[in-house]
PDB file of C-alpha atoms in Angstrom:
ATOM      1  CA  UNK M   1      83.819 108.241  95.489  1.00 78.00           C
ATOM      2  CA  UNK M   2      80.940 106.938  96.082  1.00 83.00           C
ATOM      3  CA  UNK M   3      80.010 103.046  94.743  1.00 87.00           C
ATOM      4  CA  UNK M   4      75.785 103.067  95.784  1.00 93.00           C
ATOM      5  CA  UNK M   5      73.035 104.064  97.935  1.00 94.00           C
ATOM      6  CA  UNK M   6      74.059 102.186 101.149  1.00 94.00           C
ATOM      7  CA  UNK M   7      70.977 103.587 103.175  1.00 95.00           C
ATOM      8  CA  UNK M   8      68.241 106.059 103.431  1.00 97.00           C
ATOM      9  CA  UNK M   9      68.222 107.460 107.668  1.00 97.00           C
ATOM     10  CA  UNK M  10      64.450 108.339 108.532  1.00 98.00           C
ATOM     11  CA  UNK M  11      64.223 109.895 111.596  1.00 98.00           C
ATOM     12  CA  UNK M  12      61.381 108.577 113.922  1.00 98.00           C
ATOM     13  CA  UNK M  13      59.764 109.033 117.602  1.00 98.00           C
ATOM     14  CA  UNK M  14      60.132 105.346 118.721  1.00 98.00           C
ATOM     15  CA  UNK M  15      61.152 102.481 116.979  1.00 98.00           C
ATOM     16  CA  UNK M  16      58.726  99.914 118.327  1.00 97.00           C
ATOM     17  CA  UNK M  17      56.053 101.674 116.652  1.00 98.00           C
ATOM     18  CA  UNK M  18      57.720 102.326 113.231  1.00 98.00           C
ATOM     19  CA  UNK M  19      59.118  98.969 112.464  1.00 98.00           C
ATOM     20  CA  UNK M  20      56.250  96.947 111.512  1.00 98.00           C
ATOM     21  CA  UNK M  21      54.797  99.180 108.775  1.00 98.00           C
ATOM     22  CA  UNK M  22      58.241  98.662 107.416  1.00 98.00           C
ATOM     23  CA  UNK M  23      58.555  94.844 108.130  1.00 98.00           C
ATOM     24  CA  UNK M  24      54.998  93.481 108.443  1.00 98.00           C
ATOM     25  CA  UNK M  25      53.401  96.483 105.867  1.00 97.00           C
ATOM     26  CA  UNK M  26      55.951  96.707 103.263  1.00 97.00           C
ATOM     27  CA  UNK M  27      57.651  93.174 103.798  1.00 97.00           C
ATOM     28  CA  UNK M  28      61.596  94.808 104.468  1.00 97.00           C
ATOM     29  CA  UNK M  29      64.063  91.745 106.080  1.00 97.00           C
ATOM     30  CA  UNK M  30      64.603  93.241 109.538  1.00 98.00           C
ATOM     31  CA  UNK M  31      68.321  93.096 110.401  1.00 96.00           C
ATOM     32  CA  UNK M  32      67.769  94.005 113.813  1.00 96.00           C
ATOM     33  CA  UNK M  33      68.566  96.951 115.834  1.00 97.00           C
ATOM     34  CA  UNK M  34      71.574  98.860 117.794  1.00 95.00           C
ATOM     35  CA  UNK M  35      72.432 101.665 119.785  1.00 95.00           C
ATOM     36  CA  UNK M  36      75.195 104.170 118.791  1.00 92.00           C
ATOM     37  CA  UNK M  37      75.701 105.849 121.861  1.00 91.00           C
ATOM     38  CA  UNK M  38      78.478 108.516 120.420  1.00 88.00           C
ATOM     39  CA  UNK M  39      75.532 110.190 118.155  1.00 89.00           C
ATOM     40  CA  UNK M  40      73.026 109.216 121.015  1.00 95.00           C
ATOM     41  CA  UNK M  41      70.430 107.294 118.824  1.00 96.00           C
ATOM     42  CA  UNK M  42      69.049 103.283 118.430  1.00 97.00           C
ATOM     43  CA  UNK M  43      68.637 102.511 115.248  1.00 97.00           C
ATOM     44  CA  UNK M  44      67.152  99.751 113.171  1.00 98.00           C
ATOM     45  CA  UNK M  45      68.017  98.592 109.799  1.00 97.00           C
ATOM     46  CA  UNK M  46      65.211  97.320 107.161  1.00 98.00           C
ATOM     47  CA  UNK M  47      66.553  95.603 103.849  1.00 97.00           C
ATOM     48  CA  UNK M  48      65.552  96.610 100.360  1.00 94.00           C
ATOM     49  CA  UNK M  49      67.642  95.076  97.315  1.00 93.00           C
ATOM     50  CA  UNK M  50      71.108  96.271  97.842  1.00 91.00           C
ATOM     51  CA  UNK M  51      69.907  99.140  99.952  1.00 93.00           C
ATOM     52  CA  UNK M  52      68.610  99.669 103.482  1.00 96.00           C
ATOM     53  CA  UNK M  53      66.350 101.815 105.338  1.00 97.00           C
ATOM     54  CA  UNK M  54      67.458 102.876 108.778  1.00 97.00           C
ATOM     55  CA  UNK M  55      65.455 104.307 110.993  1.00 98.00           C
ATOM     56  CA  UNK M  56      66.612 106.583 113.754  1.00 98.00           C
ATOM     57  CA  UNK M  57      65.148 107.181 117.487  1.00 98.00           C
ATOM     58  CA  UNK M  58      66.956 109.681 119.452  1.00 98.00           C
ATOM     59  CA  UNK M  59      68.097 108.237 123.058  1.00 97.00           C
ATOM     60  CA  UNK M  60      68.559 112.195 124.291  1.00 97.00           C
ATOM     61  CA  UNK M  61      66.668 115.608 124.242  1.00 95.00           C
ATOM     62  CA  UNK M  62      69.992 117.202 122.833  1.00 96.00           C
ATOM     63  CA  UNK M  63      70.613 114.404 120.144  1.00 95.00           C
ATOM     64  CA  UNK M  64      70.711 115.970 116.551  1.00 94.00           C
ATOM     65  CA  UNK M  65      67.997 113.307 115.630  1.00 97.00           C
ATOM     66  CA  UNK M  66      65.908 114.646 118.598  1.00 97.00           C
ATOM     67  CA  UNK M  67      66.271 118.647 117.458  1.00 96.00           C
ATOM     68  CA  UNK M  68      65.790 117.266 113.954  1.00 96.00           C
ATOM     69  CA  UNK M  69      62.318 115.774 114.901  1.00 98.00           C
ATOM     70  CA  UNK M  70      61.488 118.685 116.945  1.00 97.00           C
ATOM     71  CA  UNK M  71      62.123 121.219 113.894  1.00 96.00           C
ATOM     72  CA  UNK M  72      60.616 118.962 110.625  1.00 96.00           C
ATOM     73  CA  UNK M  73      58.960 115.982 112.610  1.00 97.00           C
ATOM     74  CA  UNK M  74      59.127 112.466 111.169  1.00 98.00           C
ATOM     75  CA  UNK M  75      60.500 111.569 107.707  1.00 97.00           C
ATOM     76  CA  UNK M  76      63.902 111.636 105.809  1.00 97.00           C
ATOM     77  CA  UNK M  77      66.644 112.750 107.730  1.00 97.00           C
ATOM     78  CA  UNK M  78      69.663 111.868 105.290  1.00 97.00           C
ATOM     79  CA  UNK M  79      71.270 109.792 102.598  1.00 97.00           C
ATOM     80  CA  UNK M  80      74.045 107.640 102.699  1.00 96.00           C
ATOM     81  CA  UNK M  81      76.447 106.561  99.993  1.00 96.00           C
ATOM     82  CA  UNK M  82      79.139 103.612 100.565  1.00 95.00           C
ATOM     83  CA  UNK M  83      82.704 104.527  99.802  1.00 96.00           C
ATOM     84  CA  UNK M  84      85.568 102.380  99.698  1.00 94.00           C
ATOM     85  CA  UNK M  85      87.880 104.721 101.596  1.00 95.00           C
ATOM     86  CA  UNK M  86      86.480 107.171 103.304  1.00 96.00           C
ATOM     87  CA  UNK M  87      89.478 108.838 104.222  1.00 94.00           C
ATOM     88  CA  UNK M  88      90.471 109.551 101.300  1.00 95.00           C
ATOM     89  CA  UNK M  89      86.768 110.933  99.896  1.00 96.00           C
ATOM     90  CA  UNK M  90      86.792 113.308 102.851  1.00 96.00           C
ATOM     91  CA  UNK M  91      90.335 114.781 101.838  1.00 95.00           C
ATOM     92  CA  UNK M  92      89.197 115.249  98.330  1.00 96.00           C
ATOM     93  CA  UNK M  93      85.935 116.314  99.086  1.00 96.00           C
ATOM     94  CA  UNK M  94      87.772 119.072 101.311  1.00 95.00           C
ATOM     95  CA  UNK M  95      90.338 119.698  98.580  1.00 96.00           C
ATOM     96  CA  UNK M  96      87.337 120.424  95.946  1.00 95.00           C
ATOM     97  CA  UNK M  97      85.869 123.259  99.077  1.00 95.00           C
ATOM     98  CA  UNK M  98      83.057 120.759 100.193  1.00 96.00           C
ATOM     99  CA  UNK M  99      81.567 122.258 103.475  1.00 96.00           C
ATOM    100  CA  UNK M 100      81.985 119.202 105.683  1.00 96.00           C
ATOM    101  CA  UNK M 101      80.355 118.110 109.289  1.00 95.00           C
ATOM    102  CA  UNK M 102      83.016 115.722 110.497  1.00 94.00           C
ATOM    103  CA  UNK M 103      87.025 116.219 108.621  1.00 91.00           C
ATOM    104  CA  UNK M 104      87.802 112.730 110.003  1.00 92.00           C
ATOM    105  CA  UNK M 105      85.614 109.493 110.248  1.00 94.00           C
ATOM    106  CA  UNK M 106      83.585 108.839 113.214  1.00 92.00           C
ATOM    107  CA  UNK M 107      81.991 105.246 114.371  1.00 90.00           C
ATOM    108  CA  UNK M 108      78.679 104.542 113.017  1.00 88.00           C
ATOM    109  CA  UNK M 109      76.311 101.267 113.223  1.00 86.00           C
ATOM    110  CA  UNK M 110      77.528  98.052 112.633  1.00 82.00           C
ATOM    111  CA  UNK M 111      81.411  98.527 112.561  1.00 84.00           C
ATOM    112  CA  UNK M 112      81.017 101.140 110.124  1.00 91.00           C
ATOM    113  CA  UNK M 113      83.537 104.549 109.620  1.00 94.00           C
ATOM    114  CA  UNK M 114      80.894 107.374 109.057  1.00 95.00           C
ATOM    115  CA  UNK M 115      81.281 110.981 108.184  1.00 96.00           C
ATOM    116  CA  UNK M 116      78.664 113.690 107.230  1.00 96.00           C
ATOM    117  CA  UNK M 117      78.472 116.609 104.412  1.00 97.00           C
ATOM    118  CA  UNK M 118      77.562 119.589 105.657  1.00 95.00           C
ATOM    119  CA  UNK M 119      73.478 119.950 103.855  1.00 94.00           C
ATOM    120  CA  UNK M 120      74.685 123.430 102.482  1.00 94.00           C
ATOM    121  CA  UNK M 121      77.127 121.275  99.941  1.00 94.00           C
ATOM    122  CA  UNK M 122      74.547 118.909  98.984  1.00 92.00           C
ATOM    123  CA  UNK M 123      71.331 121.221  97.909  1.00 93.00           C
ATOM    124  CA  UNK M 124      70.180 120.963 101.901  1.00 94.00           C
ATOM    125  CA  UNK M 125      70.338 117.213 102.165  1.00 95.00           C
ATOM    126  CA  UNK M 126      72.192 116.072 105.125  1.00 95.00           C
ATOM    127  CA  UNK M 127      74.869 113.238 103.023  1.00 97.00           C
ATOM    128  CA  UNK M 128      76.255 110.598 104.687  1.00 96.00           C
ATOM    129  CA  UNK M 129      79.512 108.942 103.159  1.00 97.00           C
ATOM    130  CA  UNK M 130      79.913 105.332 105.118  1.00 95.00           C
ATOM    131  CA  UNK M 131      82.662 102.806 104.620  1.00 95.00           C
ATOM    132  CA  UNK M 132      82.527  98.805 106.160  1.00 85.00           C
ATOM    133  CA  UNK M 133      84.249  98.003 108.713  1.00 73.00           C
ATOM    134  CA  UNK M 134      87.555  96.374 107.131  1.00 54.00           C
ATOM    135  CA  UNK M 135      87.713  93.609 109.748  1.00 43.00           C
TER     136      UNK M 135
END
């Protein structure tokens, strides 16, 4: 299950304005940015020790980062934990009754498999469970 925090996903109205306070205020590396066009976001990643901070900017009105902003506004939007096979956390999570979002992995940034918890599992926090791209 899971082996760390492999990011914290902050939802945000643009990018270009939220990345300095995170580079230039706080003094994150900046590992650049990416769209993911199959959950209709860009998003940019900010280094912290072993974890990251990625922020999120919606690229659509019907994007689930877009409703999220329009419901809470700015700020946390989910946590992520690496897994080694994500596969096989998703089967046992669903053998142990875990409400999930997505049964089977799903691309997410930088090569990676993603898949979501469903927030009613996880004490209303939206969890992330991401694996590295074996390649």
């Amino acid at each position: 299950m899971p082996q760390k925090i492999s990011h914290i996903g902050i939802a945000v109205k643009s990018l270009e304005a939220s990345i300095p306070f995170y580079r230039d205020i706080l003094g994150m590396a900046f590992e650049g940015t990416e769209e993911v066009a199959e959950q209709k976001v860009r998003v940019a990643f900010l280094a912290i020790g072993e974890s990251r901070i990625e922020l999120l900017e919606p690229t659509a009105g019907d994007s689930p980062v877009a409703k999220f902003l329009e419901k809470n506004g700015e700020g946390v939007h989910h946590l992520a934990y690496q897994v080694d096979d994500l596969a096989a956390a998703l089967a046992a999570l669903k053998d142990q009754g875990v409400r999930l979002v997505d049964e089977v992995p799903r691309r997410g940034a930088h090569g990676t498999r993603i898949a979501f918890l469903h927030p009613k599992a996880s004490g209303g926090v939206l969890t992330e469970l991401c694996q590295a791209d074996a390649h």
